[in-house]
Coordinates of C-alpha atoms in Angstrom, one line a residue:
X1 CA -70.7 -87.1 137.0
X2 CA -70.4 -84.1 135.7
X3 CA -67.3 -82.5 133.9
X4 CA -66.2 -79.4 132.6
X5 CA -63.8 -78.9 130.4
X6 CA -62.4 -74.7 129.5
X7 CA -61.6 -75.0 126.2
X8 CA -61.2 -71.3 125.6
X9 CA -58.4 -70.8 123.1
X10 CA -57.1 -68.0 121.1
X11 CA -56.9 -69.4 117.1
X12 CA -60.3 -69.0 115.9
X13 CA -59.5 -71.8 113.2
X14 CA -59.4 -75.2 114.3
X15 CA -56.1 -76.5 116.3
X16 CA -54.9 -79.5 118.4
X17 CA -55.8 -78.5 121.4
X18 CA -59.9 -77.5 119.6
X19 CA -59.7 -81.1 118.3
X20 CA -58.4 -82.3 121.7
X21 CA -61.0 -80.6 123.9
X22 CA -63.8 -81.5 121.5
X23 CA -62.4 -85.6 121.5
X24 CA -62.2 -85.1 125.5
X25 CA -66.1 -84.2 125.4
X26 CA -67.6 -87.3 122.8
X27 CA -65.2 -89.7 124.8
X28 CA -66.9 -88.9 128.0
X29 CA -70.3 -88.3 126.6
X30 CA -70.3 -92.2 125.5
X31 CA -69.6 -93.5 129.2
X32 CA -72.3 -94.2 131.5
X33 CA -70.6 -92.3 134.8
X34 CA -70.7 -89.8 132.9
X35 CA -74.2 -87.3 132.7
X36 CA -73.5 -84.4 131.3
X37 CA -70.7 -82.4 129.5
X38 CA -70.2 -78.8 129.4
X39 CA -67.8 -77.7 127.0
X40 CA -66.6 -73.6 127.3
X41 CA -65.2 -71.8 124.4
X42 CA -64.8 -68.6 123.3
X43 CA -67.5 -67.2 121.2
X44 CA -64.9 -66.8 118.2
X45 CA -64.7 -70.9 118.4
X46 CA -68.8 -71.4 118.6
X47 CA -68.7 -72.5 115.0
X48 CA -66.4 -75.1 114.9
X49 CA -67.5 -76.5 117.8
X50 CA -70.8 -76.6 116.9
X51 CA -70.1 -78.9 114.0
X52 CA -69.1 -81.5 116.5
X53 CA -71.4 -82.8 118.8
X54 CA -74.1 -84.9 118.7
X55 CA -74.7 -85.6 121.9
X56 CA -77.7 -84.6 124.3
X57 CA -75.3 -85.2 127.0
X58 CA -72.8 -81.8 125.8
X59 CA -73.6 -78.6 126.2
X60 CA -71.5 -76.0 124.4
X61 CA -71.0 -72.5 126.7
X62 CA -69.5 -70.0 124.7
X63 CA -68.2 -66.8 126.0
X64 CA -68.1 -63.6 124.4
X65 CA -65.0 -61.7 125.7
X66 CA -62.3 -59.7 124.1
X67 CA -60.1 -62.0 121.9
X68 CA -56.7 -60.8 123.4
X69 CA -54.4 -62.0 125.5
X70 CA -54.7 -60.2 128.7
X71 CA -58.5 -60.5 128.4
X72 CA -58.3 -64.1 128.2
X73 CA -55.6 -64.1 130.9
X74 CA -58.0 -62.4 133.5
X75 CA -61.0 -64.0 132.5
X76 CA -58.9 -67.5 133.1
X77 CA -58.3 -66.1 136.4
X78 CA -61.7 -64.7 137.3
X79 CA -64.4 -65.0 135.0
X80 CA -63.9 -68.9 134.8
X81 CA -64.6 -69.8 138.4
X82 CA -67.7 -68.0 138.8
X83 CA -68.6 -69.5 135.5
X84 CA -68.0 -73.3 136.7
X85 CA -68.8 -72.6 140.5
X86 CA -72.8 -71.5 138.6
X87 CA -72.4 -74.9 137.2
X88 CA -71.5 -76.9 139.9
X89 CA -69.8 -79.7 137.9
X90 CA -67.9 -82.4 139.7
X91 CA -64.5 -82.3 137.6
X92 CA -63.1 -78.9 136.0
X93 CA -60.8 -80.2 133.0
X94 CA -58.8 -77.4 131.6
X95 CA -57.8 -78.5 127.9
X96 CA -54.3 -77.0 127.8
X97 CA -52.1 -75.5 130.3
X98 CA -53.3 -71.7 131.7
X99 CA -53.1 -69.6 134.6
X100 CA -55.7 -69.7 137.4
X101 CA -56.2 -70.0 141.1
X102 CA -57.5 -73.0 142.5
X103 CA -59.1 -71.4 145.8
X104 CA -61.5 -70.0 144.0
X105 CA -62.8 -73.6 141.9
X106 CA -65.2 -75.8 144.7
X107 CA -64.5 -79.1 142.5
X108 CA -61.5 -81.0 141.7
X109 CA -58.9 -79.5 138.5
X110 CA -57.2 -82.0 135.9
X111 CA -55.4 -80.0 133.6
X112 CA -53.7 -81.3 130.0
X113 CA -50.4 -81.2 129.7
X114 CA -49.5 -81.7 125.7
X115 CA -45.6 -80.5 125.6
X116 CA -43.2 -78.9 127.0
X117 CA -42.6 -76.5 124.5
X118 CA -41.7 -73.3 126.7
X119 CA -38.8 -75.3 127.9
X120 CA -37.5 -77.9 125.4
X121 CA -38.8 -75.4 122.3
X122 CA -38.3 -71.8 123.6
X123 CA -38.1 -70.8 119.6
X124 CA -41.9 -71.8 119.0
X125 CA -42.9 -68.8 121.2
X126 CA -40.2 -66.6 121.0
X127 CA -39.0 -63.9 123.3
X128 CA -40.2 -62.8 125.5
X129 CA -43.6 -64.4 124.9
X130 CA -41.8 -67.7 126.4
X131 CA -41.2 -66.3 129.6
X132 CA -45.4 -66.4 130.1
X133 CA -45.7 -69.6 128.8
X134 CA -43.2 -71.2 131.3
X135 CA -45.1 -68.9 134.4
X136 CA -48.5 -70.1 132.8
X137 CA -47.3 -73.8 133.1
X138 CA -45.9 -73.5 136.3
X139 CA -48.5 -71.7 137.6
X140 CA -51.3 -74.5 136.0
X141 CA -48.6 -78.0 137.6
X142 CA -48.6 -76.2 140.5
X143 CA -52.8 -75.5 140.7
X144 CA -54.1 -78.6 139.6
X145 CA -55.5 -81.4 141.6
X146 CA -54.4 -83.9 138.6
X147 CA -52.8 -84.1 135.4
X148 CA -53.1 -85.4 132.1
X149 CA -50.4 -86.1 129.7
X150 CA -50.6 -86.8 126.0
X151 CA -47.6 -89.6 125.9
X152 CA -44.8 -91.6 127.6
X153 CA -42.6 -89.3 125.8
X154 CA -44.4 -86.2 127.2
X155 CA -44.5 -87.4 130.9
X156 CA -40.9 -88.4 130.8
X157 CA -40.1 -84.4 129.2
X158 CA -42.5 -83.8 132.4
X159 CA -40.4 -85.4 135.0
X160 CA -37.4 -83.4 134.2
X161 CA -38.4 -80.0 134.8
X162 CA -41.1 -81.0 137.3
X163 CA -39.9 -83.9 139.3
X164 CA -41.8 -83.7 142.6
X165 CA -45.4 -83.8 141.2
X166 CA -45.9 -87.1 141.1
X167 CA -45.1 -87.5 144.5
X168 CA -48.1 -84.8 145.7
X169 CA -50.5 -85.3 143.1
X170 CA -52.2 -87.7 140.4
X171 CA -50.6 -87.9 137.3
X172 CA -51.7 -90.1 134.0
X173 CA -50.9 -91.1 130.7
X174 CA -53.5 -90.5 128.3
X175 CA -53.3 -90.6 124.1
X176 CA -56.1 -88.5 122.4
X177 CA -58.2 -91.0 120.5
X178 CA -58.8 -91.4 116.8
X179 CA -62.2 -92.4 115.5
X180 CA -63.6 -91.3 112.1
X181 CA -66.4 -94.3 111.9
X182 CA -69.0 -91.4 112.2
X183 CA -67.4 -89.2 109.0
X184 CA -68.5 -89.4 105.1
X185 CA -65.4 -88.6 103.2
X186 CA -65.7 -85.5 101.1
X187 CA -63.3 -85.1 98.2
X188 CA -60.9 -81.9 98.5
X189 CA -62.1 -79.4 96.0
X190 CA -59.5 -77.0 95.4
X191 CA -58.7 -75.7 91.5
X192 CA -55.2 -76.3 91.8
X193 CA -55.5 -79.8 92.4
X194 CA -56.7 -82.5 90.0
X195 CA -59.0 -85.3 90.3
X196 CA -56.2 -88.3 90.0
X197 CA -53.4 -86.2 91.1
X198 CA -51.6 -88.0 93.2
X199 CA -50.6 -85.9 96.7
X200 CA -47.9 -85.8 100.0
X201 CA -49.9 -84.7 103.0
X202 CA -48.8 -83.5 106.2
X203 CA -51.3 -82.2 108.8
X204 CA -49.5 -79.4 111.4
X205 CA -49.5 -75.7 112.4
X206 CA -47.3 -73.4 111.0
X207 CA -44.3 -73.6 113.6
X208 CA -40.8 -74.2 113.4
X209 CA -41.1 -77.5 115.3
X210 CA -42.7 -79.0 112.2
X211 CA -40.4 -79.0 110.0
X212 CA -43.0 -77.7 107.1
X213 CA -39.9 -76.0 105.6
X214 CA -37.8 -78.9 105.1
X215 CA -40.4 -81.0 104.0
X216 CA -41.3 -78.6 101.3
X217 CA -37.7 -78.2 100.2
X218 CA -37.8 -81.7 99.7
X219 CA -40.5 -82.0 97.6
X220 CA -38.8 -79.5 95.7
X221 CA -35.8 -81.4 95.2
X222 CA -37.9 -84.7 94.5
X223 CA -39.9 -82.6 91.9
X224 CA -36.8 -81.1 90.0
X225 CA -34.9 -84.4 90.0
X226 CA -37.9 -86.6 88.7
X227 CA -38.1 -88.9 91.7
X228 CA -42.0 -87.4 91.9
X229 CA -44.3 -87.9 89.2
X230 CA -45.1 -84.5 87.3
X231 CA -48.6 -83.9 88.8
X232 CA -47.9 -84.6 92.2
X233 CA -48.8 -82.2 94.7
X234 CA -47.7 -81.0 98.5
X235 CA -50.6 -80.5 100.4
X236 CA -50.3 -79.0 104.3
X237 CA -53.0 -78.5 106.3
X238 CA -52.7 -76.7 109.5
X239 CA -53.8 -72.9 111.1
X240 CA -51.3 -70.3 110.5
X241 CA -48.5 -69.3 112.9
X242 CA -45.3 -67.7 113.3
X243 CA -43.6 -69.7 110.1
X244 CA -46.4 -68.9 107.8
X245 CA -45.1 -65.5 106.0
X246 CA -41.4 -67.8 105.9
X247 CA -43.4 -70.8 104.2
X248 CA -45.1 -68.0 101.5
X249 CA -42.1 -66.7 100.5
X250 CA -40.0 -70.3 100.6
X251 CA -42.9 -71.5 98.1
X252 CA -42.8 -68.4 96.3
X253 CA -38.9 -68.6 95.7
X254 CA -39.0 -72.5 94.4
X255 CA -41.9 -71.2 92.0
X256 CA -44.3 -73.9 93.9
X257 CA -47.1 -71.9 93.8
X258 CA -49.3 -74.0 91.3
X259 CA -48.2 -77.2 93.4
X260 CA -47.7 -76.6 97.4
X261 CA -50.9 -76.1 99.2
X262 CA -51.0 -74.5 102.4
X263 CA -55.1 -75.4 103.9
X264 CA -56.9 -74.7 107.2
X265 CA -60.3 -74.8 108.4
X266 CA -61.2 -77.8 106.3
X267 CA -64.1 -79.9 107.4
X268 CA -63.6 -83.0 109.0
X269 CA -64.7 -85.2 106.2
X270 CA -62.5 -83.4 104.0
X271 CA -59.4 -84.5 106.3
X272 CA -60.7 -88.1 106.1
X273 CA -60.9 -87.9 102.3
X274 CA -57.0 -86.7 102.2
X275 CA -55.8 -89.0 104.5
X276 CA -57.5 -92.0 102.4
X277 CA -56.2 -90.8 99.3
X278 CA -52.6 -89.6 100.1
X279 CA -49.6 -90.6 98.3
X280 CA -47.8 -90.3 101.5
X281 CA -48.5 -89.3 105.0
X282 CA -45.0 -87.3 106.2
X283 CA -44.3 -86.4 109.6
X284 CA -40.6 -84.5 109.8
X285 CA -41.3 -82.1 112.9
X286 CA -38.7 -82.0 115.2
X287 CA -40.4 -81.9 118.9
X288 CA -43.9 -83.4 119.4
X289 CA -46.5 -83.8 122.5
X290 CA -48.4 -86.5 121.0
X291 CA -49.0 -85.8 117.4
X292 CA -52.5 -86.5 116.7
X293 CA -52.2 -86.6 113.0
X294 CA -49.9 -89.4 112.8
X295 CA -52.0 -91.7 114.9
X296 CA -54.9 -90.3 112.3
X297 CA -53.0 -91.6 109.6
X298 CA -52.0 -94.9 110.9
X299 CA -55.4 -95.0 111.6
X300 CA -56.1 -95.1 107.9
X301 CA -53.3 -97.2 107.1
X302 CA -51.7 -94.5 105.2
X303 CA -47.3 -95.4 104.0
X304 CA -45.8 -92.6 106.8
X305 CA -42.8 -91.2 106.0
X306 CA -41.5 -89.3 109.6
X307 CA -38.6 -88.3 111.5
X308 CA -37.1 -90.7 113.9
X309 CA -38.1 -88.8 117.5
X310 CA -38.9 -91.0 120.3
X311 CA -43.0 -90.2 120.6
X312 CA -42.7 -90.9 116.6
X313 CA -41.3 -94.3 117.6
X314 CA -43.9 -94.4 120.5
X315 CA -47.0 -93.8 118.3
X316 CA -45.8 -95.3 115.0
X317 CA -46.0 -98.7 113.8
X318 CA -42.9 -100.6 112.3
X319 CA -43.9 -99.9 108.8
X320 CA -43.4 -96.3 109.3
X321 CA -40.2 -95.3 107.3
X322 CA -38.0 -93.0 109.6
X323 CA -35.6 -90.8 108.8
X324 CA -32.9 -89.3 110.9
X325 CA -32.8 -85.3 111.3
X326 CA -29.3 -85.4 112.3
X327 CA -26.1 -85.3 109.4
X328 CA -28.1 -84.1 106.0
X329 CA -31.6 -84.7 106.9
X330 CA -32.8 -83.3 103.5
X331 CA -32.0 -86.3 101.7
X332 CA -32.5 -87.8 104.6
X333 CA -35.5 -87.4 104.1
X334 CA -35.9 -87.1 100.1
X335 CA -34.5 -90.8 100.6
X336 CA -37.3 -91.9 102.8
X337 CA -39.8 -90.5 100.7
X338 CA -38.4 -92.6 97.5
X339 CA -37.9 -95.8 99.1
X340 CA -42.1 -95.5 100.9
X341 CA -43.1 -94.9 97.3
X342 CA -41.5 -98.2 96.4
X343 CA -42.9 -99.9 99.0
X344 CA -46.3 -101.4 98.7
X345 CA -49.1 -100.0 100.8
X346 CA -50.1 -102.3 104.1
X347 CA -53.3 -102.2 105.7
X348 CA -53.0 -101.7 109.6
X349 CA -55.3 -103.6 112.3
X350 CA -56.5 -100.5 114.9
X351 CA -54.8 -99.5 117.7
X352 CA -56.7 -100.1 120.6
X353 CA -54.3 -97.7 122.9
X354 CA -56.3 -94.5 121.0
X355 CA -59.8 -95.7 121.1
X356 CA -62.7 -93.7 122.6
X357 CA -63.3 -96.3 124.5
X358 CA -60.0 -96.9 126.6
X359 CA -59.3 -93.5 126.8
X360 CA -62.5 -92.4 128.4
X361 CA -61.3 -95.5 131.0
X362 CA -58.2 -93.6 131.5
X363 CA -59.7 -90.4 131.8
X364 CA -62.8 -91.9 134.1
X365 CA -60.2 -93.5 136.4
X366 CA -57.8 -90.3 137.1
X367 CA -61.4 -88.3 137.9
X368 CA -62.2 -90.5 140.5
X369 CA -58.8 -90.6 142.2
X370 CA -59.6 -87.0 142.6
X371 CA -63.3 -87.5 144.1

């Protein structure tokens, strides 16, 4: 079998859905069924990708167009299926939700669905930027052959706005797996932070669905009240987006400068080295797919501080400490932070549900309901 998966994507720093594309492509590159793997990017992405892959089986396709919306737009509409229709592949697996028309694609289309933002979180995009996203999602449920989703959570948040698809079409459930056997940890070098300085982490893009506001704000309190040792540091990693000038100037006015760090485009190995090294993984967004870096920290058995959300309580374990984002959820959340730091760390047997393994099962078994 032969897949393809459009993973074409405006940030040309890393994001969930890069991450989720390139786990998509080593999850079916390990199975049998499947021969080959052709991953398509833009040519703004190439490098990331191309630290990735090992695999003879996946071929990386980049494409050198304009990196603007509207060129992206037509080239999802036109430029893709001559692309794939070259290729001939047997599934076409687009990574996140975009527009195209399925007459013109000779093999079957599975298609991602990681939230529904546009409807539940209209705020993430903004107006009238949301008004596409919801047409682009519409226009993707109503194209594809099958469909993918991230999480219970997310197929139930599915159901409500789209409640007739699962009675034309093939729907699934399918986590994004965690595997860092491969990686060398590689300590963080960054100036502002010390050797033995101990370190929050939280792992997400600058939107207002995260929460990186409050969580900073907490910190701040924690800091000022000594709850936090002296030296202990704030560290977020994630691409920029539409909160990042709000987070600059939030930092700026609690004179966190020298302490918050705000990261992207880190290497892999460095990821791994934060999350084995954290003081505390925290998780206080507000609307989640899936959320790939919880599962990551579990994964490490990292103490996890997040807000009490139900794909939270899908994903996370029962020593996660939740906190509740209604009432006064900053010391809500302060609270949680104190009473993980008293608690003593607890190491975590893996979670089979996001192995490569059973996901490439999953994945392997909606194709060929299609075929």
């Amino acid at each position: 079998m032969h897949v393809a998966i459009a993973a074409l994507h405006r940030p040309s720093k890393p994001t969930g859905v890069c991450r989720h594309a390139a786990n998509l492509a080593r999850a079916l590159a390990q199975t049998n069924q499947v021969t080959k793997v052709t991953l398509i990017v833009g040519a703004w992405q190439k490098h990331y990708f191309e630290t990735f892959f090992s695999s003879e089986k996946i071929e990386l396709l980049d494409v050198d167009i304009s990196n603007s919306s509207s060129a992206r737009n037509l080239w999802f509409l036109f430029g893709l299926p001559k692309l794939v229709n070259r290729l001939r592949p047997d599934i076409i697996h687009m990574s996140f939700p975009f527009p195209f028309f399925r007459p013109l694609f000779s093999a079957s289309v599975v298609s991602t669905i990681h939230d529904l933002y546009p409807y539940e979180k209209p705020e993430v995009f903004g107006y009238p930027n949301v008004i596409f996203n919801r047409l682009f999602l519409q226009q993707c449920v109503s194209n594809s052959d099958g469909l993918t989703c991230v999480s219970k959570t997310t197929l139930e948040s599915f159901n409500r706005y789209f409640p007739k698809f699962h009675l034309r079409k093939a729907i699934a459930v399918t986590y994004n797996y965690v595997d860092f056997s491969q990686l060398v940890p590689k300590a963080l070098a960054r100036p502002e932070l010390g050797e033995n300085d101990p370190f929050l982490l939280w792992v997400a893009q600058h939107r207002k669905n995260k929460n990186i506001d409050l969580l900073i704000e907490a910190y701040s309190t924690l800091i000022k009240s000594d709850r936090l040792k002296p030296s202990t540091k704030l560290i977020i990693v994630g691409s920029p987006g539409p909160e990042t000038e709000n987070l600059h100037e939030q930092i700026q006015t609690l004179s966190l400068q020298d302490r918050v760090l705000l990261l992207s485009s880190i290497q892999d190995s460095e990821l791994c080295w934060l999350y084995q090294n954290c003081e505390i993984f925290v998780a206080p967004s507000s609307q989640e797919g899936f959320c790939l870096p919880l599962a990551e920290a579990l994964y490490f058995s990292c103490k996890v501080v997040c807000s009490d959300i139900p794909i939270f309580r899908e994903i996370g374990s029962s020593s996660c400490i939740y906190f509740s984002l209604e009432g006064d959820p900053l010391n809500n959340l302060s609270q949680a932070i104190v009473q993980s730091l008293e608690q003593p760390s607890k190491k975590t047997s893996g979670d089979c549900r996001f192995s490569k393994s059973k996901v490439a099962e999953q994945y392997l078994a909606l194709y060929s309901a299609l075929k």
